[in-house]
Tab-separated table of C-alpha atoms in Angstrom:
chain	number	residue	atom	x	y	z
Y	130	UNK	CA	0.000	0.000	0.000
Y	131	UNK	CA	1.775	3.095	-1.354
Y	132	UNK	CA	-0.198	5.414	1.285
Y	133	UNK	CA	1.595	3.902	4.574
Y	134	UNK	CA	4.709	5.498	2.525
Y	135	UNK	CA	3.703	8.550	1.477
Y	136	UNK	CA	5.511	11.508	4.339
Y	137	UNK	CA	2.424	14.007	3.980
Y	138	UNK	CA	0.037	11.095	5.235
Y	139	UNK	CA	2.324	10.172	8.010
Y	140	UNK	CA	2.121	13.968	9.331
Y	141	UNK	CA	-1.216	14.468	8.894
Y	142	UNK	CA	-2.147	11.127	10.783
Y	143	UNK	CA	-0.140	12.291	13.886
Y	144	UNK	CA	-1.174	15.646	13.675
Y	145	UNK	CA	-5.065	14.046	13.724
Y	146	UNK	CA	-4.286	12.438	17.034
Y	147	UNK	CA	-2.185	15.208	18.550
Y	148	UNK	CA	-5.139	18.206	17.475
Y	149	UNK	CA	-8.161	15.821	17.754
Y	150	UNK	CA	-7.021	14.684	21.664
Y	151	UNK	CA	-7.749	18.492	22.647
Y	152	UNK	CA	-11.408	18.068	21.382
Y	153	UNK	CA	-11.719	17.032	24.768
Y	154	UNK	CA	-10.671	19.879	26.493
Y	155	UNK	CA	-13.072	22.000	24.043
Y	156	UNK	CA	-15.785	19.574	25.014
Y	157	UNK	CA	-15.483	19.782	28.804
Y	158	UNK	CA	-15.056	23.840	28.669
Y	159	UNK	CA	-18.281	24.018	26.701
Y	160	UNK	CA	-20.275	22.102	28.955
Y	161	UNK	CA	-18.691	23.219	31.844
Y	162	UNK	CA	-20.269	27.012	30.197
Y	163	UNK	CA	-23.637	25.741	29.989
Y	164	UNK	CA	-23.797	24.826	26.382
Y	165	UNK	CA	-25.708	21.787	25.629
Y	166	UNK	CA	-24.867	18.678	24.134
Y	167	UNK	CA	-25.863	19.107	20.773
Y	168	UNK	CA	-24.791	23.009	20.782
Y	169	UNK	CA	-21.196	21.854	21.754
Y	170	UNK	CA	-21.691	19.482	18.714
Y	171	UNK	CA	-22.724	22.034	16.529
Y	172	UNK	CA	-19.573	24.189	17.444
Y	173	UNK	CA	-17.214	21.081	16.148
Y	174	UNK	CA	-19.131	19.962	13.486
Y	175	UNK	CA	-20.294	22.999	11.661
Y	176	UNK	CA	-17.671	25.392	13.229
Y	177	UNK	CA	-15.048	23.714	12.917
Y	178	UNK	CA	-11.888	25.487	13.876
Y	179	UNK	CA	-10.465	25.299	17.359
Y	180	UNK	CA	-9.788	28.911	18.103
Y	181	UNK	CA	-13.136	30.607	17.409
Y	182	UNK	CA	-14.790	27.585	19.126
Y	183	UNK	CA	-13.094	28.502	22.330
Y	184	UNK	CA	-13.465	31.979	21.025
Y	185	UNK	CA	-17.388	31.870	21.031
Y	186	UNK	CA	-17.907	29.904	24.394
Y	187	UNK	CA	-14.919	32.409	26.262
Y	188	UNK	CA	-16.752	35.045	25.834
Y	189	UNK	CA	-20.152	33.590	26.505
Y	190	UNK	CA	-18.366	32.169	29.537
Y	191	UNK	CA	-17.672	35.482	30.788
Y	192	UNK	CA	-20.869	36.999	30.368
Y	193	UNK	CA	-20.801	38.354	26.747
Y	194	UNK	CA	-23.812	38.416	24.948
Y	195	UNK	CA	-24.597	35.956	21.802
Y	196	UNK	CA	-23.445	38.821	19.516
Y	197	UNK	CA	-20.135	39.708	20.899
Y	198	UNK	CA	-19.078	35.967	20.769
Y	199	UNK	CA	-20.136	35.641	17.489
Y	200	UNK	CA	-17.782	38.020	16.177
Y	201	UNK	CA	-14.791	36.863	18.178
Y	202	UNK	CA	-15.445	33.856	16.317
Y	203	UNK	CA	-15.803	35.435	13.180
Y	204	UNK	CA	-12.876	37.842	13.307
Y	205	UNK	CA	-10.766	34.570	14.757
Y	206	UNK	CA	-11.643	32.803	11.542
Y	207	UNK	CA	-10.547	35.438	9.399
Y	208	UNK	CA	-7.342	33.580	8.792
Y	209	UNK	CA	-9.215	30.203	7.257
Y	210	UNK	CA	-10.096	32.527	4.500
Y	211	UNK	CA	-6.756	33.285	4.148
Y	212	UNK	CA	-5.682	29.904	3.763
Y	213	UNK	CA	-8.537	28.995	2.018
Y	214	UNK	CA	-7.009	31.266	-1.017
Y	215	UNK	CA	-3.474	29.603	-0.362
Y	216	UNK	CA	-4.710	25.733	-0.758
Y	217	UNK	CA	-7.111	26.897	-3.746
Y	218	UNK	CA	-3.681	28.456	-5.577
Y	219	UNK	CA	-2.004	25.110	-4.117
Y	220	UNK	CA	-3.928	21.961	-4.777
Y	221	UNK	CA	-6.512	23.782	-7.620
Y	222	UNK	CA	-9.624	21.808	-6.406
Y	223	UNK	CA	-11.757	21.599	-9.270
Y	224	UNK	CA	-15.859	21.638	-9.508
Y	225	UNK	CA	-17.718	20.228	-5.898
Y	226	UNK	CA	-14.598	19.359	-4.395
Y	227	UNK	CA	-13.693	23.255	-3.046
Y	228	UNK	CA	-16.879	22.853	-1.183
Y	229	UNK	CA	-16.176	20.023	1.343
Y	230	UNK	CA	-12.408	21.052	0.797
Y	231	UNK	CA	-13.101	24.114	2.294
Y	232	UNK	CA	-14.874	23.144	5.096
Y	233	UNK	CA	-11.205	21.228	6.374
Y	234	UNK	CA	-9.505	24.369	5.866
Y	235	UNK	CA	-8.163	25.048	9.371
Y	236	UNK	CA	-4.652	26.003	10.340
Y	237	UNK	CA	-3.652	22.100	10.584
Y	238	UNK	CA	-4.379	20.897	7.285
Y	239	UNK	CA	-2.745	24.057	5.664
Y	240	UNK	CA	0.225	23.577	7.423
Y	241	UNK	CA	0.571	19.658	6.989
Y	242	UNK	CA	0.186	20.459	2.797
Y	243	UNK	CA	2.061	23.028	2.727
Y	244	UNK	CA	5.025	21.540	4.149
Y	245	UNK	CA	5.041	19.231	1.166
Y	246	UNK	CA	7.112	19.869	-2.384
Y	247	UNK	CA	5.207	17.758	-4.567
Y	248	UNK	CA	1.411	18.252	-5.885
Y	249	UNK	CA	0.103	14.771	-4.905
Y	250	UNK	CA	1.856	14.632	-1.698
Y	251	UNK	CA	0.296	18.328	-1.193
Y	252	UNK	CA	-3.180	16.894	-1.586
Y	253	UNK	CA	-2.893	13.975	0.538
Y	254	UNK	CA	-1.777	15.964	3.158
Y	255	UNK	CA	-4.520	18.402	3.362
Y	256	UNK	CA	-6.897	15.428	3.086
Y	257	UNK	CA	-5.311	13.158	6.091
Y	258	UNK	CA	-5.005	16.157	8.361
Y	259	UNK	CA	-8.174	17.929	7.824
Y	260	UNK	CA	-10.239	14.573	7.709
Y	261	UNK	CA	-8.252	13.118	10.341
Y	262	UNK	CA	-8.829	16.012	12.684
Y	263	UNK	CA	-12.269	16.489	11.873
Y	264	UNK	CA	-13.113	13.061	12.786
Y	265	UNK	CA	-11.317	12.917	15.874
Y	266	UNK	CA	-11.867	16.457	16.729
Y	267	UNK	CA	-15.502	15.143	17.352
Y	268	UNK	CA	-14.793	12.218	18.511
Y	269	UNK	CA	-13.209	13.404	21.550
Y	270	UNK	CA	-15.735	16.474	21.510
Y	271	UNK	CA	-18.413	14.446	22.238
Y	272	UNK	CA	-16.045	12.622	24.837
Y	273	UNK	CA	-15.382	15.994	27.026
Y	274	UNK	CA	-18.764	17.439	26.875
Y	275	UNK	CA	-20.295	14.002	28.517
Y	276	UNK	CA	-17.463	13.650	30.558
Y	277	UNK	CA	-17.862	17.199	31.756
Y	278	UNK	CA	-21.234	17.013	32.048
Y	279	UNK	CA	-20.824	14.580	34.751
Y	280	UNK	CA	-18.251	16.448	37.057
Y	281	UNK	CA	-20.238	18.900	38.809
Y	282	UNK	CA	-19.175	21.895	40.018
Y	283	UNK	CA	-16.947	23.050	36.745
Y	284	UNK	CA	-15.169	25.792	39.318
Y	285	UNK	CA	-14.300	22.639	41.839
Y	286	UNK	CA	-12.150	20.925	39.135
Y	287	UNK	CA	-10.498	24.160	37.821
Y	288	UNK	CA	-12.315	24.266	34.835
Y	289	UNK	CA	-12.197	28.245	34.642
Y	290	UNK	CA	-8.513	27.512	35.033
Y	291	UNK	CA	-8.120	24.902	32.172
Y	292	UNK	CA	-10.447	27.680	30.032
Y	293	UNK	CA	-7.301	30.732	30.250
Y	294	UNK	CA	-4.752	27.872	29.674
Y	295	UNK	CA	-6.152	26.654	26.462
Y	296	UNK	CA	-6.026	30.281	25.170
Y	297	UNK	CA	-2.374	30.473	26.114
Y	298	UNK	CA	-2.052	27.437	24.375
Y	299	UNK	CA	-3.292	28.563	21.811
Y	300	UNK	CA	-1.170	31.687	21.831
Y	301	UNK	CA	1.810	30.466	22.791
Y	302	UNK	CA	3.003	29.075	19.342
Y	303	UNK	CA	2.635	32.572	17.093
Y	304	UNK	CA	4.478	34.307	19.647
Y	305	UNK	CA	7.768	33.230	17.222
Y	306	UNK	CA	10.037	36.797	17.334
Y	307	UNK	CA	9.593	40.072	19.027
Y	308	UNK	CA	6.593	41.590	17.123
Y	309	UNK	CA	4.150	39.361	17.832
Y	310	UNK	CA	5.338	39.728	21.506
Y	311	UNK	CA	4.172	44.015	21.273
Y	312	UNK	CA	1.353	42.942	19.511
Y	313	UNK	CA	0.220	40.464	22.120
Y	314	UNK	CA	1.445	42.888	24.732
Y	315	UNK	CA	-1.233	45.660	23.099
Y	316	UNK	CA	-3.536	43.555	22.680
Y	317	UNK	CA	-3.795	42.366	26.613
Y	318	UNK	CA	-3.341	45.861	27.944
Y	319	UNK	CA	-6.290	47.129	25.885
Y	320	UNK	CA	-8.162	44.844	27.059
Y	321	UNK	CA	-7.227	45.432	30.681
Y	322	UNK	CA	-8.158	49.087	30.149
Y	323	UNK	CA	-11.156	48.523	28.364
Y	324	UNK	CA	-13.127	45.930	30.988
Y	325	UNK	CA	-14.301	48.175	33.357
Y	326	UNK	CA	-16.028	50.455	30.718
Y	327	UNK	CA	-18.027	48.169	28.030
Y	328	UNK	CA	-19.908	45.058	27.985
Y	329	UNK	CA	-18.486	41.743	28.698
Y	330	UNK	CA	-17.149	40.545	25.854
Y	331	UNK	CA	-16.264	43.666	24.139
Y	332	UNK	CA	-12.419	44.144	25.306
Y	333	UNK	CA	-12.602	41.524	23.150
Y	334	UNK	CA	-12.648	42.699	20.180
Y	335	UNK	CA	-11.331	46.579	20.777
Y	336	UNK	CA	-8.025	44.394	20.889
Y	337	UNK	CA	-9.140	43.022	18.031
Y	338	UNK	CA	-9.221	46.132	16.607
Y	339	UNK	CA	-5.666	47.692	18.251
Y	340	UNK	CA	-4.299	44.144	16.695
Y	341	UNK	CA	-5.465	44.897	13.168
Y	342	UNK	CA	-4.596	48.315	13.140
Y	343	UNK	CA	-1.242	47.025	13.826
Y	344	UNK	CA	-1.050	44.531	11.329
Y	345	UNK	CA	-2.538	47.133	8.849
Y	346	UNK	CA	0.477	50.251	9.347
Y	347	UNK	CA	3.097	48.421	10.391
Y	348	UNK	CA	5.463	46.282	7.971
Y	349	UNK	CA	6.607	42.941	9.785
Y	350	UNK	CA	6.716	39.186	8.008
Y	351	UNK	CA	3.100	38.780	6.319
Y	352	UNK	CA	2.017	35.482	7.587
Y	353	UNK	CA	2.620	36.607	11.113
Y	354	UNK	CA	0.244	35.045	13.864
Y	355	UNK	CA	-0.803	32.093	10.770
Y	356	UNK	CA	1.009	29.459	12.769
Y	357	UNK	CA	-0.624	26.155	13.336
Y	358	UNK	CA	-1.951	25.841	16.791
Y	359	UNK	CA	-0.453	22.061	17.157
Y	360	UNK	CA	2.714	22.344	14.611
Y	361	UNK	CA	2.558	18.897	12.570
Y	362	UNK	CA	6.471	18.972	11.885
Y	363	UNK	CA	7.730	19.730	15.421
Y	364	UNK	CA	9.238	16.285	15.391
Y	365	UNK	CA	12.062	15.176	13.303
Y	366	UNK	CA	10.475	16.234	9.854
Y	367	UNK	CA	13.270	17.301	7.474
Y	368	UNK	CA	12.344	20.723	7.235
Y	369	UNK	CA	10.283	22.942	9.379
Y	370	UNK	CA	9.417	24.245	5.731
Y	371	UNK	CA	5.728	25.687	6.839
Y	372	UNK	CA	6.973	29.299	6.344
Y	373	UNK	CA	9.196	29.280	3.239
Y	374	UNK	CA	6.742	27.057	0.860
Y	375	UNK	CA	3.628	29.328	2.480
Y	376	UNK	CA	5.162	32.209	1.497
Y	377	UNK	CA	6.222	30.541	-1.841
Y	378	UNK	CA	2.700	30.019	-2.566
Y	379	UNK	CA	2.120	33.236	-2.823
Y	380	UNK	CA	3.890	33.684	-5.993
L	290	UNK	CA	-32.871	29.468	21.472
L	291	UNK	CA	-30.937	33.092	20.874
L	292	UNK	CA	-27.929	31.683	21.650
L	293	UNK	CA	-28.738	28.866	19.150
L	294	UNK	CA	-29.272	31.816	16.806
L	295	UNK	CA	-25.894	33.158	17.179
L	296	UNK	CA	-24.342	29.854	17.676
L	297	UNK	CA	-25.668	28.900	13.779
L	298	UNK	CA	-25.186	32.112	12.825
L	299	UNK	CA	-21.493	31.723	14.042
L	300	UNK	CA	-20.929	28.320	12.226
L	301	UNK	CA	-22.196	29.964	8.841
L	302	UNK	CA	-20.196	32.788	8.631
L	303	UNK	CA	-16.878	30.311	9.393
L	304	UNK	CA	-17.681	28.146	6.527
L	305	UNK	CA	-18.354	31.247	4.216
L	306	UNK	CA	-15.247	32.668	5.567
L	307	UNK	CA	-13.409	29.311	4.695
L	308	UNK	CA	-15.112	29.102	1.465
L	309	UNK	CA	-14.919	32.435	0.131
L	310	UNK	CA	-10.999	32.119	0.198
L	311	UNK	CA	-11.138	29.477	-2.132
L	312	UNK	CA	-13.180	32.072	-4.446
L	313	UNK	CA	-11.154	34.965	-4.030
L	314	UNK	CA	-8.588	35.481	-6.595
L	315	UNK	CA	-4.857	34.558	-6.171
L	316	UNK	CA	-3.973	37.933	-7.139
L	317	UNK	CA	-5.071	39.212	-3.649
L	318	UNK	CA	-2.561	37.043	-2.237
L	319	UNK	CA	0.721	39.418	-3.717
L	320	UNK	CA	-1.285	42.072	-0.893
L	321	UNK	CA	0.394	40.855	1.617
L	322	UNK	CA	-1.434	43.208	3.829
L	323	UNK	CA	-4.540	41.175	4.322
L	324	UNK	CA	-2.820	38.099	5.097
L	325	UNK	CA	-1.227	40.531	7.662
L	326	UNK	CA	-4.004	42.025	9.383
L	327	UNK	CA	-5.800	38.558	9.718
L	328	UNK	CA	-2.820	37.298	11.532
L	329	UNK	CA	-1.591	40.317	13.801
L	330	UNK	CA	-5.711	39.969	14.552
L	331	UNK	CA	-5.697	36.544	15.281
L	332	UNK	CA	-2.261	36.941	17.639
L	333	UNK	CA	-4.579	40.273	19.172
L	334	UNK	CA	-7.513	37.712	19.996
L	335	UNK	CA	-6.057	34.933	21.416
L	336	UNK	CA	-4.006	37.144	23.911
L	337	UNK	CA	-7.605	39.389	24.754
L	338	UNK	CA	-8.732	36.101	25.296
L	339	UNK	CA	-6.167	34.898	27.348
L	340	UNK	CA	-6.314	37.967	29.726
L	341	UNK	CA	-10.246	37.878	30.179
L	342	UNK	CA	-10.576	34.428	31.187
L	343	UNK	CA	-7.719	35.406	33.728
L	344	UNK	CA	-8.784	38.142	35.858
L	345	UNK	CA	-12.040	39.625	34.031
L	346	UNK	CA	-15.400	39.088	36.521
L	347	UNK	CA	-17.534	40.236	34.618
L	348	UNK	CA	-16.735	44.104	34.564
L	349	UNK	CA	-14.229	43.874	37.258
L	350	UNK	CA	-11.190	43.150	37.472
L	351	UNK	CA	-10.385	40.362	39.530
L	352	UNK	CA	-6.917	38.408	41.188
L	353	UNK	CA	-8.252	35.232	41.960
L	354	UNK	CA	-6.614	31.627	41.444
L	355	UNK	CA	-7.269	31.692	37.653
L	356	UNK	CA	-3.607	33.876	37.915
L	357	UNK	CA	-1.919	30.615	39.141
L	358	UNK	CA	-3.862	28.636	36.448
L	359	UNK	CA	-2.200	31.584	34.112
L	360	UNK	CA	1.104	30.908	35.720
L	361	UNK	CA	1.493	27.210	35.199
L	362	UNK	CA	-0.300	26.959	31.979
L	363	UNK	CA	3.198	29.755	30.668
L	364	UNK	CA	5.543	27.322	32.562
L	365	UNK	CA	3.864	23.914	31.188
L	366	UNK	CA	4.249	25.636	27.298
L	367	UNK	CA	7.608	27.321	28.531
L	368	UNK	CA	8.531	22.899	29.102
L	369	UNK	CA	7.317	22.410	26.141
L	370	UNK	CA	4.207	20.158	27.341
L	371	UNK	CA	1.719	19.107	24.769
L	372	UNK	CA	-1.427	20.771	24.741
L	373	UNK	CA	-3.936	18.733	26.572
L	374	UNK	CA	-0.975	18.453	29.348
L	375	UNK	CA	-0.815	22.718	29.571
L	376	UNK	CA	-5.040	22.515	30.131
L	377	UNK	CA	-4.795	19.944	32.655
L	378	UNK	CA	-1.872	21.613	34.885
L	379	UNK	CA	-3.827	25.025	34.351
L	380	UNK	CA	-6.974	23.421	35.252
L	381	UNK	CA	-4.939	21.589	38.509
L	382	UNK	CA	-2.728	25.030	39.389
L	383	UNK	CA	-6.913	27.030	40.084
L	384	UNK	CA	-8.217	23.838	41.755
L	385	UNK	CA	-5.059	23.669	44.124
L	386	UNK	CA	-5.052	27.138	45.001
L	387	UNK	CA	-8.831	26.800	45.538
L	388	UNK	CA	-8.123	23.642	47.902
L	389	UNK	CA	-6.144	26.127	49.534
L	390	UNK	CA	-7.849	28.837	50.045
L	391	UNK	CA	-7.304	31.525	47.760
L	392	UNK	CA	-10.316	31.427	45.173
């Protein structure tokens, strides 16, 4: 079986397990918020992408309205459009395919096929990771949010706790480099500024707003912040190529 | 059912978002400025996010034992721990501290 050879499918099966493990985590947080069963479900199935899942049920969390959390989400998906125009120049889906295609665009899959030199190797890739995840990614969704659902008292277990980790973690790998340090830096303090004054869930996104005025005057690498959240070649893969064959997709 | 609204309303606009890049012509792509904006954004977002589920209550501003869940969660990533390994020690560090006293 010439699959079980092929380097992209190798990645993207590891990276499945690695990013579709956290589903838990997403599923305990969002249960532990007071989402239902079947809206935590919704989140991973029709949502799909990890940060403006935890986006939408942080700010809920913290007493933002319905609104506010729906355009964390939004503005924390912006990227998947971005990526969405990099794998469309890169694999060249053709007909029905860009529809299903695009609903696996999330950083993972991007990453895993981009990291590949060759077309078919591209594809199969994108495919492994974003199916991969997406299966598991439910899986283990479905996993937290009965899990969590059984714990009790979500503050007892440090569930508020696990909730500003997972951000972090989420963070923590686009903080590559000085610039996205400032920006980070700006983004928090506004925030700290702006909580006493507006609504709950609003700091939200007037760093939102401080972070893409930023990115809009100021002149730094342009795929800044579009790092993976889980990176599928932090181990041993020959190159750590993400960066140079992203950017040389843009030609 | 408004929060369903928003929830759906939430899960449509990602897909179009997804979607529309795969419509958008490569030529936007040489602007390197949008690519820019949505990831200086996203960087802006996940920290805002980071610092209200820290010490936001609400409207206040409060230092409670989500700071040490802050703390360990920075040292677990600073180790290099997996993911599901930095939610479970920040998830531990806040129940700890609130075994201890300090909610």
């Amino acid at each position: 079986m010439k699959l079980r050879e092929s380097p992209a499918v190798k990645v993207g099966l590891s990276i499945s397990i690695a990013t579709g493990l956290y589903g838990v985590s997403f599923g305990a947080l969002a249960s532990a918020s007071g989402f239902t069963f079947w809206q935590t479900m919704t989140f991973s199935l029709f949502m799909f992408s990890g940060g403006s899942q935890f986006a939408f049920i942080g700010v809920v969390a913290g007493g933002g309205s319905g609104v506010a959390a729906m355009t964390a989400a939004a503005l924390l998906g912006l990227r998947n459009g971005i990526y969405g125009m990099q794998m469309n120049a890169l694999l060249r889906p053709k007909g029905w395919l860009k529809y299903p295609q695009a609903h696996i665009t999330i950083d993972e899959s991007t990453a895993t096929a981009s990291g590949q030199s060759s077309p078919d190797e591209r594809r199969r890739g994108f495919w492994t990771a974003g199916i991969g995840i997406f299966v598991l990614w439910n899986i283990f969704t479905a996993v937290g949010a009965l899990a969590g659902d059984a714990l009790g008292d979500p503050k007892q277990w440090g569930l508020d706790g696990a909730a500003v980790a997972a951000f972090l973690g989420l963070l923590w790998p686009r903080l590559k480099g000085r610039e996205p340090w400032a920006i980070a830096a700006a983004a928090a303090l506004a925030t700290v500024i702006a909580v006493p004054f507006v609504p709950a869930g609003v700091p939200i996104l007037v760093a939102a707003v401080v972070a893409g005025a930023i990115g809009w005057f100021s002149h730094g690498r342009s795929d800044e912040g579009m790092e993976p959240d889980v990176d599928p070649y932090a181990h041993g893969h020959a190159e750590p190529g993400g960066q140079e064959s992203r950017e040389s997709s843009a030609e | 059912m408004n929060l369903w609204l928003w929830i759906l309303v939430a899960c449509g606009l990602a897909y179009f978002t997804k979607l529309s890049g795969y419509f958008v012509p490569a030529k936007l792509l040489r602007s390197p400025r949008m690519m820019r904006v949505a990831g200086t954004m996203t960087i802006g977002l996940l920290a805002s996010l980071t610092v209200v589920n820290a010490v936001a209550s609400g409207q206040a501003l409060a230092f409670d034992a989500r700071l040490g869940a802050l703390a360990a969660g920075a040292i677990a990533l600073w180790l290099r721990a997996p993911f599901l390994v930095v939610v479970i020690v920040g998830s531990a560090a806040a129940a700890c501290l609130r075994l201890l006293g300090w909610h």
